[in-house]
Coordinates of C-alpha atoms and ligand atoms in Angstrom, one line a residue:
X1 CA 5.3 -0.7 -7.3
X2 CA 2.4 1.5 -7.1
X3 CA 0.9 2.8 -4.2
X4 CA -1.8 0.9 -2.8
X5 CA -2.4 3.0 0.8
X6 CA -2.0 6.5 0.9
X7 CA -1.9 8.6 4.7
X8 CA -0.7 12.1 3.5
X9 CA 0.2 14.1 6.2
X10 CA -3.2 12.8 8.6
X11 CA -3.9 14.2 11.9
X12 CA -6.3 12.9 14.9
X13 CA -7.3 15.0 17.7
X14 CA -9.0 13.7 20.5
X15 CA -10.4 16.3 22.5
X16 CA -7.3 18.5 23.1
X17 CA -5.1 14.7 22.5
X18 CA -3.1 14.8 19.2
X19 CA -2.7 11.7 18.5
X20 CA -1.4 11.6 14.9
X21 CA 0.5 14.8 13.7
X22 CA 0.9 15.0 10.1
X23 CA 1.4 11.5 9.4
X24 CA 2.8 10.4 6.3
X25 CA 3.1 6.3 5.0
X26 CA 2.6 4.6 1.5
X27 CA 1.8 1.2 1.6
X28 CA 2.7 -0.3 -2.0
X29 CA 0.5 -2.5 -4.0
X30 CA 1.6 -6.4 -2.7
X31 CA 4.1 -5.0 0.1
X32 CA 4.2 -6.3 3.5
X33 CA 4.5 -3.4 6.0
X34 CA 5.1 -3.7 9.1
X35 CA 4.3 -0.7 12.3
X36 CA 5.7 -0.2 15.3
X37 CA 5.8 2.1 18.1
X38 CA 5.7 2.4 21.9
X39 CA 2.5 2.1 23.4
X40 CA 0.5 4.9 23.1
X41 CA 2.3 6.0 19.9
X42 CA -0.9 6.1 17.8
X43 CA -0.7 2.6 15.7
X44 CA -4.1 1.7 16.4
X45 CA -5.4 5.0 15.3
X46 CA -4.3 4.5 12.3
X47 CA -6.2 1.9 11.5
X48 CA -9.0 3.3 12.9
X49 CA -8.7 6.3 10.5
X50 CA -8.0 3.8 7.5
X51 CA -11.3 1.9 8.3
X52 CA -13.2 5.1 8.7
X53 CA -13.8 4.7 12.6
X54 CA -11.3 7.7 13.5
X55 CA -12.3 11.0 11.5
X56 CA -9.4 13.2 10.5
X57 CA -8.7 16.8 11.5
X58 CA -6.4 16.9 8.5
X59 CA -4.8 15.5 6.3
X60 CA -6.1 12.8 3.2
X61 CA -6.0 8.9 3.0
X62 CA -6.3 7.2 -0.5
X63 CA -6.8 3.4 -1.6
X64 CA -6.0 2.8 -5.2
X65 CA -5.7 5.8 -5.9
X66 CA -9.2 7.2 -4.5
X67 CA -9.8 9.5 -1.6
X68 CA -11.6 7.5 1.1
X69 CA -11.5 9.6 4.2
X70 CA -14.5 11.2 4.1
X71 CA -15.9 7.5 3.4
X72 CA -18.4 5.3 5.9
X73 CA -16.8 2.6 7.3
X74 CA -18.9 0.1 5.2
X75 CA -18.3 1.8 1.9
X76 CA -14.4 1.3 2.8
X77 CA -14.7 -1.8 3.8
X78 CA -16.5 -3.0 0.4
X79 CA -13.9 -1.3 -1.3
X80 CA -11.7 -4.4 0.3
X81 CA -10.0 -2.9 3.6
X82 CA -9.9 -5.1 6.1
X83 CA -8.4 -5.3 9.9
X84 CA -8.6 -7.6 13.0
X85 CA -8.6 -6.4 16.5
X86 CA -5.8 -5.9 18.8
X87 CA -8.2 -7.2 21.7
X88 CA -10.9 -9.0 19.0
X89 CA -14.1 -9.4 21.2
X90 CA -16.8 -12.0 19.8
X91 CA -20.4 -12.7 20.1
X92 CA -21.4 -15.3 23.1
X93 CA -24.2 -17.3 20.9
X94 CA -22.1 -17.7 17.3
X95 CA -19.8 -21.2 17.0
X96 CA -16.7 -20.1 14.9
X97 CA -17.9 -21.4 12.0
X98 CA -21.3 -19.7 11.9
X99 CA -18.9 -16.3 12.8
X100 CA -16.9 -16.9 9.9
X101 CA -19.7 -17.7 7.6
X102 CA -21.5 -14.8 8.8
X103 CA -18.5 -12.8 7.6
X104 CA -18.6 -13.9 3.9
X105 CA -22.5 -11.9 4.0
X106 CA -20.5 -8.5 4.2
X107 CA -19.7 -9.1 1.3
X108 CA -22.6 -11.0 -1.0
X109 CA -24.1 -8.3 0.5
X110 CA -28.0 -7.4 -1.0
X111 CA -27.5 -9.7 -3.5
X112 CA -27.2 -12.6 -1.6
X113 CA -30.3 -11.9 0.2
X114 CA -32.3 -12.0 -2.6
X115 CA -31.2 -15.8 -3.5
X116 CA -34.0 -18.8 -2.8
X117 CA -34.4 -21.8 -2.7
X118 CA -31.7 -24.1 -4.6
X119 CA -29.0 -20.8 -5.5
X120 CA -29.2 -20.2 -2.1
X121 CA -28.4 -23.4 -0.5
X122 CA -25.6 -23.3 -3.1
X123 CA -24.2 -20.2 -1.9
X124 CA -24.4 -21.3 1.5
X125 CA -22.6 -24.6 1.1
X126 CA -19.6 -22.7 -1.0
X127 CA -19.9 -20.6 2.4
X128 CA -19.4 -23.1 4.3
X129 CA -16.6 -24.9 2.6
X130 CA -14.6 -21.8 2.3
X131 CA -14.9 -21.1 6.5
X132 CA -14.1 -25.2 7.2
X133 CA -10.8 -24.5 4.6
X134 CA -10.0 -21.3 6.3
X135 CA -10.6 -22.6 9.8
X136 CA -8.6 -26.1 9.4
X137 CA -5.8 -23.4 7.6
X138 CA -5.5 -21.4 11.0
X139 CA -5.8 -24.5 13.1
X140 CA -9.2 -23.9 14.2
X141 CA -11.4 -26.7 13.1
X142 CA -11.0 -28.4 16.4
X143 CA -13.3 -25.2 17.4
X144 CA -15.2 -24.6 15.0
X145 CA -18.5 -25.6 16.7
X146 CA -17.8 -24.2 20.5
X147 CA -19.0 -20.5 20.8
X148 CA -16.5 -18.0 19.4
X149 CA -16.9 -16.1 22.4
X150 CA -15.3 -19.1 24.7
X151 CA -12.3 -19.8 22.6
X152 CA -8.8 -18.4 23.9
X153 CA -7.4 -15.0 22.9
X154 CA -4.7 -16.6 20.7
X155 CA -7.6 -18.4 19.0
X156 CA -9.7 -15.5 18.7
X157 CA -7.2 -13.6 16.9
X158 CA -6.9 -15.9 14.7
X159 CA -10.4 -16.2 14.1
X160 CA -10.2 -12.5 13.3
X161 CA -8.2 -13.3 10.3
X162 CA -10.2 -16.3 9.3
X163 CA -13.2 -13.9 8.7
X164 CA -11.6 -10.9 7.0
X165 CA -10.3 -13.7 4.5
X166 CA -13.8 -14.9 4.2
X167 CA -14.3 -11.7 2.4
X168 CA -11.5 -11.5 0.2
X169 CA -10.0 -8.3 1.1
X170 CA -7.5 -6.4 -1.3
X171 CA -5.6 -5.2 2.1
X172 CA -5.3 -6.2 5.3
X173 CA -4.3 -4.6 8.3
X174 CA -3.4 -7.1 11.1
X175 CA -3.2 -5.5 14.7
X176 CA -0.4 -7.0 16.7
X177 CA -1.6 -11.1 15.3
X178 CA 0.7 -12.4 17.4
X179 CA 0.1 -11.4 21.1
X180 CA -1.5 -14.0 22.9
X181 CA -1.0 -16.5 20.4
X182 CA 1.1 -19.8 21.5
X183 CA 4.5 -19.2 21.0
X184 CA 4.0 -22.5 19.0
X185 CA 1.4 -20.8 16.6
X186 CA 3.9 -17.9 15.4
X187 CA 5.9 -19.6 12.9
X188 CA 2.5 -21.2 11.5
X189 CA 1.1 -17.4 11.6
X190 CA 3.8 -16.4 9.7
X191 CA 3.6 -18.7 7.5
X192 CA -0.4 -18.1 6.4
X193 CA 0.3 -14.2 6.4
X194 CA 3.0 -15.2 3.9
X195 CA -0.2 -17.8 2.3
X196 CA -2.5 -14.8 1.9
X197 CA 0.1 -12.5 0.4
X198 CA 0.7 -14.9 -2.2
X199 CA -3.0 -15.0 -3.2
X200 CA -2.5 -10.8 -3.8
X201 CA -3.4 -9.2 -0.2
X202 CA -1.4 -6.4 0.5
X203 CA -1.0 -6.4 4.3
X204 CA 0.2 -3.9 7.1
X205 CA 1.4 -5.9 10.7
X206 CA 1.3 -3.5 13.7
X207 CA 3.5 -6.2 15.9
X208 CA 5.8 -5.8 18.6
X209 CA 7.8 -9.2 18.0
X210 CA 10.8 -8.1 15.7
X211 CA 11.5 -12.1 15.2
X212 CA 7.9 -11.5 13.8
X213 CA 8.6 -8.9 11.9
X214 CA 11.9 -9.5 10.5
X215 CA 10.3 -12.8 9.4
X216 CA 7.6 -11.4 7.5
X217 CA 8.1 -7.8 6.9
X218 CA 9.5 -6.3 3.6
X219 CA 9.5 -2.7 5.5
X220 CA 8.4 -1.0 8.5
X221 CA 7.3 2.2 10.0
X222 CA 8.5 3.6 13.6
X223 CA 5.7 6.0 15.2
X224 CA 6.9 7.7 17.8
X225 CA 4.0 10.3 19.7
X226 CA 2.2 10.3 16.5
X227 CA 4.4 10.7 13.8
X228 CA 6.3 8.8 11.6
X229 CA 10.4 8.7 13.1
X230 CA 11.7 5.3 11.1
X231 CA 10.9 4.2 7.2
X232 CA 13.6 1.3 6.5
X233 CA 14.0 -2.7 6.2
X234 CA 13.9 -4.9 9.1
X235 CA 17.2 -5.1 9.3
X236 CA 18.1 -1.5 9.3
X237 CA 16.4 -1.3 12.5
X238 CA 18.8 -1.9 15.2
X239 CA 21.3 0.9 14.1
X240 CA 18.7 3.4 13.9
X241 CA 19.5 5.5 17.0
X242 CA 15.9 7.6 16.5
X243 CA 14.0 4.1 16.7
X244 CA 16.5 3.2 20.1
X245 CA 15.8 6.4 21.7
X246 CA 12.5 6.8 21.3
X247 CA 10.7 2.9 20.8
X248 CA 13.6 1.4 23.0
X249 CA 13.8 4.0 25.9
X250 CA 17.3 5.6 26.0
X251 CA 18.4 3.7 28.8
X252 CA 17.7 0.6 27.2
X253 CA 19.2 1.1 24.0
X254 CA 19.6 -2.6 22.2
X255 CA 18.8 -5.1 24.5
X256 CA 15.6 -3.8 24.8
X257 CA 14.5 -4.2 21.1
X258 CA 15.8 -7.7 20.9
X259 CA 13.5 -8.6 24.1
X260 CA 10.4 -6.9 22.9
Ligands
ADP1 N1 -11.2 6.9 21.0 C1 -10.2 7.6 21.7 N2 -10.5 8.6 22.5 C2 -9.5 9.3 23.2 N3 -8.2 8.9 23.1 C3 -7.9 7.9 22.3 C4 -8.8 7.2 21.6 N4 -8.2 6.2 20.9 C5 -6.9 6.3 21.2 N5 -6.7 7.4 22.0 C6 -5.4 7.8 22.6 O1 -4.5 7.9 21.5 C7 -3.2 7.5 21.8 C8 -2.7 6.4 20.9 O2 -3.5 5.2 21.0 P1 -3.4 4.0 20.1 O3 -3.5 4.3 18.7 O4 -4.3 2.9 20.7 O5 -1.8 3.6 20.4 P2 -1.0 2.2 20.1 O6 -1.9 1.3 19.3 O7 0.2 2.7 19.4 O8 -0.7 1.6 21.4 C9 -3.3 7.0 23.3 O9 -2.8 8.0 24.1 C10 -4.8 6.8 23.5 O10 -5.1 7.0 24.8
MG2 MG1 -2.7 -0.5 19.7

């Protein structure tokens, strides 16, 4: 399998905060990767740094190959990296479907601006067929006129995934999908990660659920205090005494990880 994502030994300061310490992770062309931690432990960060948000005081990222860390978080994005939110915050006057159409712009981009008449009402009808299929896929029709902004968290994050689809990303990096959604929802969540991996996205799942994550993940990645302590299957990670002590809390040991 070749690489897809590369993080070769990043760091992130903030201020005199080191948040990532020579991180090192491969994500693999059509893997599912999962990433864990504590709280605090940097997960988020590195998505940050992998969309461009979080600038690196060492270290390189690649996608396919190419070195993107100097890259504007637009440029990386086109390249076909996407991510939802942890906490996804939306606009108040935008229904969820006019959100997720909006999405699908990021990438016509220029082009689609300069579209009249008939091509564009074309375009905009393909849009809007492709955010009512994506919608109704994530359970969301019901919604899909109320502002995205009133809609429940659960909802919202899966509105987050309904418009990085619309833009047909190459990788997407999914920041804990499953907090706040209805216990009810998670199998069906698991179930369209699975969908959109079998159309070719290469994902990466920072979750805390290891039902979740055993579920869905081919591999995951422990960060403890910024640095990577765990690279193993799902399964593996139960007997890994590093991931107990530091994810799990020595006192905790077991238990712990099967209740989180
Ligand atoms: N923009 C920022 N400025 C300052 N500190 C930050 C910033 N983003 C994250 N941090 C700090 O980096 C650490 C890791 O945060 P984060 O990546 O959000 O962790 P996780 O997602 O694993 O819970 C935390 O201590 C957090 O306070
Ligand atoms: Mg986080």
């Amino acid at each position: 399998m070749s690489a897809l994502l590369e993080l070769d030994g990043i760091a992130i300061h903030y201020g005199g905060n080191i948040v990532l310490s020579g991180l090192a992770l491969t994500v693999g062309s059509g893997e599912i990767v999962g990433l864990l931690g504590p709280n605090g432990s940097g997960k988020s960060t590195v998505l940050n740094a992998v969309t461009g948000f979080a600038p690196l005081a060492s270290g390189e990222i690649r996608f396919d190959g190419q070195r993107i860390d100097r890259f504007s978080p637009q440029r990386i994005a086109q390249l076909g990296i996407r991510r939802t939110f942890q906490l996804p915050s939306m606009p108040a006057r935008m229904s969820v479907l006019e959100l997720t159409m909006a999405a699908s712009s990021e990438r016509h981009g220029i082009g689609a601006a300069l579209l009249r008449g008939p091509a564009m009402r074309a375009l905009e009808q393909k849009t809007r067929d492709r955010a009512r299929a994506l919608l109704d896929e994530l359970k969301l029709a019901a919604v899909a006129h109320l502002p995205a902004a009133s809609i429940s968290g659960g909802q919202k994050k899966l509105l987050g995934i309904a418009c990085a689809m619309m833009t047909e990303p190459k990788l997407l990096l999914l920041d804990e999908p499953t907090a706040g959604v209805h216990p009810n929802l998670r199998g069906e969540l698991v179930a369209e990660l699975r969908r959109i991996h079998r159309l070719g996205v290469t994902l990466m799942v920072i979750e805390h659920d290891m039902h979740f994550i055993r579920e869905l993940c081919d591999r995951c990645v422990v960060l403890d205090r910024g640095a990577a302590i765990a690279n193993c299957k799902p399964a593996e990670l139960e007997r890994n005494r590093r991931v107990l002590d530091a994810y799990l809390g020595r006192a905790h040991g077991r238990r712990s990880l099967e209740a989180s």
